[in-house]
XYZ file of C-alpha atoms in Angstrom:
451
model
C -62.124 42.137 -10.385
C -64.566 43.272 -13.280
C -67.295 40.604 -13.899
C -70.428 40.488 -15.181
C -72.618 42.991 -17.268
C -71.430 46.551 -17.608
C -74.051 48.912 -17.093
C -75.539 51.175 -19.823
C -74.569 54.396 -18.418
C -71.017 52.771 -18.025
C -71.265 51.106 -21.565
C -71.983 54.581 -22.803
C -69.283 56.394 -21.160
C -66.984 53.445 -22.415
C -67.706 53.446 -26.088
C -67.099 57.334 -25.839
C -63.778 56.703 -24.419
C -62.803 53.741 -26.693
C -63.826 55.639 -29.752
C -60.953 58.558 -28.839
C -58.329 56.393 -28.091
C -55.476 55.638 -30.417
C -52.887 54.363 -28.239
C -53.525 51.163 -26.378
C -51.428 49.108 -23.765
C -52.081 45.933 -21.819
C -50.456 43.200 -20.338
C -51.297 40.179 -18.767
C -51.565 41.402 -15.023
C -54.208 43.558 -15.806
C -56.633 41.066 -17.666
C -55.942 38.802 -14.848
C -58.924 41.270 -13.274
C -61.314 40.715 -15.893
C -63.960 38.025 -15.129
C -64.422 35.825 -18.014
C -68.009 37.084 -17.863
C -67.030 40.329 -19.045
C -66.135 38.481 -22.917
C -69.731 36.928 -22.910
C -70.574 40.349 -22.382
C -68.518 42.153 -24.765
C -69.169 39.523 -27.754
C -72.862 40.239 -27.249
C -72.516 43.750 -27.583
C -69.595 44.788 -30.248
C -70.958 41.635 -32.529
C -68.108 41.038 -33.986
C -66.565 44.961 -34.164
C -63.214 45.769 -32.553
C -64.042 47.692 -29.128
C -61.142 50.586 -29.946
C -62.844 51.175 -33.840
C -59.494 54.173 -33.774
C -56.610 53.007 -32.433
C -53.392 53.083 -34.311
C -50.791 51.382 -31.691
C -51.556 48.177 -29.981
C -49.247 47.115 -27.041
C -49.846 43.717 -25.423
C -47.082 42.558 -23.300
C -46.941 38.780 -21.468
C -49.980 37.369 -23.115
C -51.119 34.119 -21.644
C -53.908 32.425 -22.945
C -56.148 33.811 -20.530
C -55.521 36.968 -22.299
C -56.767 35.911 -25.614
C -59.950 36.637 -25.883
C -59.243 40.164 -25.000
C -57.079 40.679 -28.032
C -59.163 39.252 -30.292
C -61.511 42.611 -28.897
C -58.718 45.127 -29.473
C -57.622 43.910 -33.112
C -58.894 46.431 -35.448
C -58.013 47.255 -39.299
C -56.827 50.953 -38.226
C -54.106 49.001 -36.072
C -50.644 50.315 -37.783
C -48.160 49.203 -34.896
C -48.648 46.074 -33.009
C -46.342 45.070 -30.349
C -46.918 41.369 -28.813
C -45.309 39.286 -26.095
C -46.116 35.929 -24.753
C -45.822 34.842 -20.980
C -45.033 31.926 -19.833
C -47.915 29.318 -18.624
C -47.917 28.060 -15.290
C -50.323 25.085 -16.348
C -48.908 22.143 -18.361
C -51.971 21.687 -20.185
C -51.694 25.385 -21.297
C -47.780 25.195 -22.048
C -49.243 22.631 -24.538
C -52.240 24.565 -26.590
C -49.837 27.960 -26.133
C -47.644 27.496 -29.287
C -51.000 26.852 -31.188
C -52.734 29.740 -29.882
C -49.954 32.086 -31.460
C -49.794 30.062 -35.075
C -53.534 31.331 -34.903
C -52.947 34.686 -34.078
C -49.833 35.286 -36.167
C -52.201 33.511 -39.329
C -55.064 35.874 -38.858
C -52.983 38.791 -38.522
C -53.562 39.731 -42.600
C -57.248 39.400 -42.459
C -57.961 41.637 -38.644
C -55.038 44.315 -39.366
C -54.585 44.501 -42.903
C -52.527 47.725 -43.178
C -50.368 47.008 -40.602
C -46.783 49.110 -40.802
C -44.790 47.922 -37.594
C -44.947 44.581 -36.438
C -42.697 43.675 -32.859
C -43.228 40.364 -31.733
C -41.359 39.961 -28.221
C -40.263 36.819 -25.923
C -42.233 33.555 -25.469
C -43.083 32.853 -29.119
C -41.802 29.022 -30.508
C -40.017 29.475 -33.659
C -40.168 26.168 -34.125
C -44.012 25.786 -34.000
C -45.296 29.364 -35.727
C -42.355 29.560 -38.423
C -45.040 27.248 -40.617
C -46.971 30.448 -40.527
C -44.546 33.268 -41.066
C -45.578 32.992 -44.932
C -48.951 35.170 -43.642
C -46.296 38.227 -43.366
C -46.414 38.184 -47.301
C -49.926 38.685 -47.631
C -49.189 42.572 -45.362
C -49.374 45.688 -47.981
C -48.025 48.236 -46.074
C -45.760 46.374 -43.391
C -42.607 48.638 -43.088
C -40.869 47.593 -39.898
C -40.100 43.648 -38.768
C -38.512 43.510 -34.730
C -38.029 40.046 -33.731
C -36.790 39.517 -30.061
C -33.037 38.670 -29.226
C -33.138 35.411 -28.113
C -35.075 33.789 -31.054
C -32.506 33.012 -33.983
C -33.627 33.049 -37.324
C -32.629 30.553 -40.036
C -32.479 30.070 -43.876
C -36.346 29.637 -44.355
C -37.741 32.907 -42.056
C -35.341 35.044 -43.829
C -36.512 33.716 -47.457
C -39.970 34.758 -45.987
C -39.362 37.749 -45.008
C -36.898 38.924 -47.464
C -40.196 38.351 -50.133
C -42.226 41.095 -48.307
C -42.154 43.929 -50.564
C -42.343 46.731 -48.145
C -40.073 45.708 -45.447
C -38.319 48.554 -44.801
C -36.989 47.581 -41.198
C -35.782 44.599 -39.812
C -34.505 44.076 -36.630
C -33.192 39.897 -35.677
C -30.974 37.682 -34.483
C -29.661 35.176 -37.145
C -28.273 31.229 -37.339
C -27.077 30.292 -40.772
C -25.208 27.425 -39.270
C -24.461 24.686 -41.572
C -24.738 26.407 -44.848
C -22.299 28.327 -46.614
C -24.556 30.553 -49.001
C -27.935 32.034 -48.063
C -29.906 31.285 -50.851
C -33.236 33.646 -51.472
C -35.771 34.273 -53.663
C -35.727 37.005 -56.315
C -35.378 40.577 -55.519
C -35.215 40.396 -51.935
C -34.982 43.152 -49.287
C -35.516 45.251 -52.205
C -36.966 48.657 -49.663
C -34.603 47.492 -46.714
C -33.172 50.381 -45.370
C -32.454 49.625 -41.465
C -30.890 46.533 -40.374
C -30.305 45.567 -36.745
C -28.851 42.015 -36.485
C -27.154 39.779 -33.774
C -24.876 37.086 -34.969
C -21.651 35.294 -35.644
C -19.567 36.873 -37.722
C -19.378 33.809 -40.485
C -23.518 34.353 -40.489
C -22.732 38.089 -40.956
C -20.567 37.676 -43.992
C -23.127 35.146 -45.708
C -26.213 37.274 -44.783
C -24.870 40.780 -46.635
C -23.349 38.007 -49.314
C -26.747 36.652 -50.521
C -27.834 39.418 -52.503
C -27.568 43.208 -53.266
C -28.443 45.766 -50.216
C -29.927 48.423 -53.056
C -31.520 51.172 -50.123
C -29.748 50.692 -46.815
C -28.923 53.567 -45.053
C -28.323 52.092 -41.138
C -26.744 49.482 -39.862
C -26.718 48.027 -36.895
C -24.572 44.894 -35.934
C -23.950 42.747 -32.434
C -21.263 40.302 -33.732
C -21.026 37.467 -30.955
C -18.123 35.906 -32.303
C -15.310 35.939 -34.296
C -15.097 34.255 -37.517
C -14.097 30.864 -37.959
C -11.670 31.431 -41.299
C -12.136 34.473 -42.907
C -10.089 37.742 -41.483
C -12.517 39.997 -39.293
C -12.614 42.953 -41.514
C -14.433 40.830 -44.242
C -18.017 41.344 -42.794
C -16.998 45.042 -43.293
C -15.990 44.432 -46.992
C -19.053 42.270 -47.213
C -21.508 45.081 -46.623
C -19.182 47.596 -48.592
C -19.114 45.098 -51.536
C -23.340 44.257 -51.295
C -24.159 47.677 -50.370
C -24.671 50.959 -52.063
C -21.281 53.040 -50.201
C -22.806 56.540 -50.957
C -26.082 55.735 -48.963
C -25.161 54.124 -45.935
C -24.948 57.150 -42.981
C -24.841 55.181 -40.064
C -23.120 52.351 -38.323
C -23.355 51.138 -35.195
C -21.158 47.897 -34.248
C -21.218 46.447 -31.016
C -18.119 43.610 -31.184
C -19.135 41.311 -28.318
C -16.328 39.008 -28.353
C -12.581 39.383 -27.963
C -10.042 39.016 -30.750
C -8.237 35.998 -31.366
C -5.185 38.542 -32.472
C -5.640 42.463 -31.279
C -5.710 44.613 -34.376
C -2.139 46.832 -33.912
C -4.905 49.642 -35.112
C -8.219 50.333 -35.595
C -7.717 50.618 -39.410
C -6.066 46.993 -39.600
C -9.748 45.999 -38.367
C -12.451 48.485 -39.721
C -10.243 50.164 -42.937
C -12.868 49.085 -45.667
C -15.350 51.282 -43.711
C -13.337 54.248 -44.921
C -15.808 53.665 -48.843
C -18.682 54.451 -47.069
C -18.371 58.543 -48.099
C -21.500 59.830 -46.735
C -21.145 58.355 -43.132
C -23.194 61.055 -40.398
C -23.069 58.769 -37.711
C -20.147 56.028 -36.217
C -20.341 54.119 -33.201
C -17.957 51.287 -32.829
C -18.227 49.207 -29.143
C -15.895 46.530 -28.255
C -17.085 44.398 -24.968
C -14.559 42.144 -24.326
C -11.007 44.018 -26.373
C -9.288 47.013 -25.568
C -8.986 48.457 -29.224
C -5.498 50.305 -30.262
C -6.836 53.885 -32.036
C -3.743 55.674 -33.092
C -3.858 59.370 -34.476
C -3.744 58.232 -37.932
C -7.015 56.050 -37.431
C -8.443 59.426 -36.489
C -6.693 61.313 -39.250
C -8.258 58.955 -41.670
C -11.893 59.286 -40.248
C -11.582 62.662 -40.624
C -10.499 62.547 -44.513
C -12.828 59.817 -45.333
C -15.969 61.180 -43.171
C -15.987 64.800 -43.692
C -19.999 65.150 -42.837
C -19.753 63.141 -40.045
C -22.132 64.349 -36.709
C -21.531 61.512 -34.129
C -18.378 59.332 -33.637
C -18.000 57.171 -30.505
C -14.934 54.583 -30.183
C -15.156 52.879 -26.925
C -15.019 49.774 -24.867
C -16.241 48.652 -21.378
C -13.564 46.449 -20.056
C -12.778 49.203 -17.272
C -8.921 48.703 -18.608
C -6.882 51.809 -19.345
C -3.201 53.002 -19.923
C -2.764 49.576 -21.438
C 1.271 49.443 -22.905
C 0.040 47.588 -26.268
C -2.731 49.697 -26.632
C -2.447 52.838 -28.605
C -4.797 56.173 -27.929
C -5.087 58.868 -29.854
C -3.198 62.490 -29.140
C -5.061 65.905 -28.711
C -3.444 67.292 -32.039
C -5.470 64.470 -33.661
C -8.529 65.418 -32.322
C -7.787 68.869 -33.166
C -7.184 68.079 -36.804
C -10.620 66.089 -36.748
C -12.579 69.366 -35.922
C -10.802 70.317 -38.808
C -11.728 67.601 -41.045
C -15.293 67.078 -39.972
C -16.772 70.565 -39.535
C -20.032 69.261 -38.692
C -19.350 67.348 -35.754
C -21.567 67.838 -33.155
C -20.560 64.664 -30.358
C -17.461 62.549 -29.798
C -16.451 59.973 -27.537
C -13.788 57.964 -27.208
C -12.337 55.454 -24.215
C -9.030 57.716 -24.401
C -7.060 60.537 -24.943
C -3.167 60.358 -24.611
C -0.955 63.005 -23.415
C 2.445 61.896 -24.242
C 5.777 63.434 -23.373
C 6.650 63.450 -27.159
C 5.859 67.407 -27.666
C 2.954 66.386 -30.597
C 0.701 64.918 -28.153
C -0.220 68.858 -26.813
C 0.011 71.320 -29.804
C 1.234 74.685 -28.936
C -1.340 77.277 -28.225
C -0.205 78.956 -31.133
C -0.789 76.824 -33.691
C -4.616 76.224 -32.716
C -6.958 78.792 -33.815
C -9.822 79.337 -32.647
C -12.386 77.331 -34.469
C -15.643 78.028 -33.458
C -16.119 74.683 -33.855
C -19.635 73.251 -33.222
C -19.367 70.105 -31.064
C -21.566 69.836 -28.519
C -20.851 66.450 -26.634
C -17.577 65.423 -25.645
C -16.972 62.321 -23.319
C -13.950 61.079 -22.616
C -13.006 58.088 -20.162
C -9.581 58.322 -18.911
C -6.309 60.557 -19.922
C -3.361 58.554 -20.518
C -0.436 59.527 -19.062
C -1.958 62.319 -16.552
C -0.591 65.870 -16.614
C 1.975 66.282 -14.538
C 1.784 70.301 -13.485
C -1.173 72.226 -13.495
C 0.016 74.304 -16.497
C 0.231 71.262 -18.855
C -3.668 70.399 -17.259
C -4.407 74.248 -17.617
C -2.609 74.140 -21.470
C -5.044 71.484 -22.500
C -8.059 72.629 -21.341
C -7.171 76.116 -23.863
C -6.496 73.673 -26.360
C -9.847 71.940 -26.408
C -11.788 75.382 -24.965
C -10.065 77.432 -27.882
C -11.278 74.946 -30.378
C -14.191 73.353 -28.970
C -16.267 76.642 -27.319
C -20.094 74.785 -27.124
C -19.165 72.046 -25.224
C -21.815 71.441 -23.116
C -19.848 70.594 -20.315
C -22.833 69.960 -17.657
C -23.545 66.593 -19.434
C -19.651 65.984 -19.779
C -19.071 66.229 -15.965
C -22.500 63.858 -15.993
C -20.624 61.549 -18.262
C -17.408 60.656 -15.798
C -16.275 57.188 -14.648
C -14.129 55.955 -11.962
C -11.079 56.536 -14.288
C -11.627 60.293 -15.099
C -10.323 62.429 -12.554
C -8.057 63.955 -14.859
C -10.514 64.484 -17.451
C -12.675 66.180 -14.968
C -9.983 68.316 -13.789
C -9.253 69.529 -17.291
C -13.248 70.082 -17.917
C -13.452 72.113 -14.742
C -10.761 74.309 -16.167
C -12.727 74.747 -19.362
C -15.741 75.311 -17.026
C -14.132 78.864 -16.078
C -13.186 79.683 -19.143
C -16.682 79.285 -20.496
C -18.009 81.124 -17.408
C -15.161 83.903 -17.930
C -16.233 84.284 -21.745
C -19.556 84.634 -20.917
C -19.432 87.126 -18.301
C -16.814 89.166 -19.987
C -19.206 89.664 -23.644
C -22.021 90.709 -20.656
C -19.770 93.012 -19.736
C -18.978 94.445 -23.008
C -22.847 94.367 -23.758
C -23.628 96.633 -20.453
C -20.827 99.245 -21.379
C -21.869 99.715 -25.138
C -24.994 99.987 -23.630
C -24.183 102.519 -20.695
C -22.117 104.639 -23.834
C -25.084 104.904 -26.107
């Protein structure tokens, strides 16, 4: 353990290190080894200036009020990022003062880091205590990014507060509108919000992107926990099509954590007012707890409405495949979306059917070679397997012909329990790659050897 004085040859080797460093991390374990001493020490020395005069990011995880004083050291105005966590107090008489200790910290915030940008403020805070203080965040000039952790729902009154700050350009929460109807905030809110990463019920959802105009978002991130009470599940999407400016939003990323009351027959019958939002680079739509139906004109339709799309991933982790109600889509559709979307560069979905109807495998001649870029392809299972090596040996041209930069390394990496036929057919494309390699080497060494 560190106690007492600190020597001046070690004080002066210290303040040289503390005055490089930019980039500080802590947590709770390791101030357990400072002696108390060590503040008296410190508070006689610095008199009243931060110990790291440059640091930019500030790191303090499981902060117990033993820890305090330390911070109170490290807080600095040329702090930009802060990142604080509370851990939980083994004393009773501590569990009491800890809830007052951070409505002091979160209130002095404005005055010790002034110019803070990026503000994440992890587990053990008490909303219920500190949320008299959140109105501090107003008083930040330059704060850009707001994280709040996942178990710590936000209601009416820490939105209106944080809606009012200016800058906000990130927010990251859970939400709880429960027991109101319309969220009701001040004027011109969220006006710089331009990332939004939100947990919540889907009726919260709806009245959170209802309250007011979304002027600058660009990404969106949702976790919807449950399905909505009245309202039709596609409404949060018209919601945020409605509130939102269509032509800026790029990406989405949904995770639907609960299962449908009714299975959409297709993936358009749930997400179809996405299909405004022209610009979309990125798509990633998770469903935890449904198998969703994705038939080849839900792909079709991407394709058409998304033309600059990069990323699209359709999944779900329920481990159930080759479901009789559940539609996949057909390699011809995916062949028409590298048509559609020339800048794809990664696609996943949970699967690919291969169905006796002659549509589901196109005929060689019919698919040029594209050249197309895509790099990532993961696929979890192939419906209805091949049955004969040439059908496996037909698809693999298919998707080689069309897709020739696979990088097939982190496909193979990519396989679950329910892909042996998908790794069959990538093995196949595996020689083909290694056979158009070796065969342009060879045509490099003999225009070489003739000149």
């Amino acid at each position: 353990m560190l106690c007492g004085a600190i020597s001046s040859e070690h004080w002066s080797r210290l303040q040289g290190y503390a005055e490089r460093m930019q980039i500080m991390a802590a947590e709770q374990s390791t101030l357990d080894e400072i002696h108390p001493s060590v503040w008296l020490f410190l508070t006689a020395r610095l008199g009243g200036s931060p110990l790291l005069p440059r640091v930019r990011e500030l790191h303090v995880h499981r902060l117990r009020i033993s820890g305090t004083p330390f911070l109170a050291f490290l807080l600095s105005p040329t702090i930009r990022l802060f990142d604080l966590s509370f851990g939980f107090e083994s004393e009773e008489e501590d569990r009491v003062r800890a809830p007052h200790v951070q409505t002091s910290i979160l209130q002095t915030l404005p005055d010790m880091v002034p110019d803070l940008e990026d503000f994440t403020y992890g587990s053990g805070f008490d909303l219920s205590v500190v949320r008299g203080c959140l109105q501090q965040f107003t008083q930040f000039k330059r704060l850009k990014s707001l994280i709040t952790p996942p178990d710590v729902e936000l209601d009416q009154h820490v939105l209106q507060v944080f809606s009012s700050v200016s800058t906000l350009q990130i927010l990251s929460c859970c939400i709880d509108l429960s027991g109101i109807s319309t969220l009701v905030l001040p004027s011109d809110p969220f006006l710089q919000l331009a990332e939004v990463d939100l947990r919540a019920h889907t009726d919260h959802l709806i009245t959170f992107f209802r309250a007011c105009p979304f002027p600058n978002l660009v990404r969106i991130e949702l976790h919807i926990t449950d399905p909505p009470t009245v309202s039709h599940p596609r409404d949060l999407f018209v919601a945020i099509c409605k509130h939102c400016d269509p032509t800026l939003i790029k990406h989405l990323d949904v995770d639907v954590l609960h299962r449908f009351i009714a299975r959409p027959s297709s993936l358009m019958e749930y997400a179809e007012p996405l299909v405004a939002l022209r610009n979309m680079r990125s798509f990633r739509l998770c469903f935890w707890s449904t198998e969703p139906s994705i038939c080849d004109d839900d792909i079709l339709r991407i394709g058409t409405a998304w033309p600059r799309l990069t990323s699209l991933n359709i999944n779900h982790i329920t481990q159930q495949y080759s479901q009789p109600d559940v539609m996949a889509p057909s390699l011809s559709a995916i062949v028409e979306l590298a048509r559609r979307c020339p800048a794809l560069t990664s696609l996943a979905l949970a699967e690919l059917a291969l169905e006796l109807d002659p549509r589901g495998l196109p005929k060689l001649s019919a698919v040029p070679p594209l050249g197309h870029g895509l790099r990532y392809l993961d696929i979890d299972c192939v419906r209805s397997p091949p049955s004969s090596h040439e059908m496996y040996l037909d698809m693999a041209t298919v998707l080689d012909r069309v897709f020739p930069s696979i990088d097939l390394d982190n496909a193979m990496s990519q396989l679950g329990p329910h892909g042996k036929s998908w790794a069959d057919i990538l093995r196949l494309m595996e020689a083909m790659q290694v056979g158009r390699a070796n065969g342009a080497m060879f045509a490099q060494t003999g225009s070489q050897r003739q000149g």
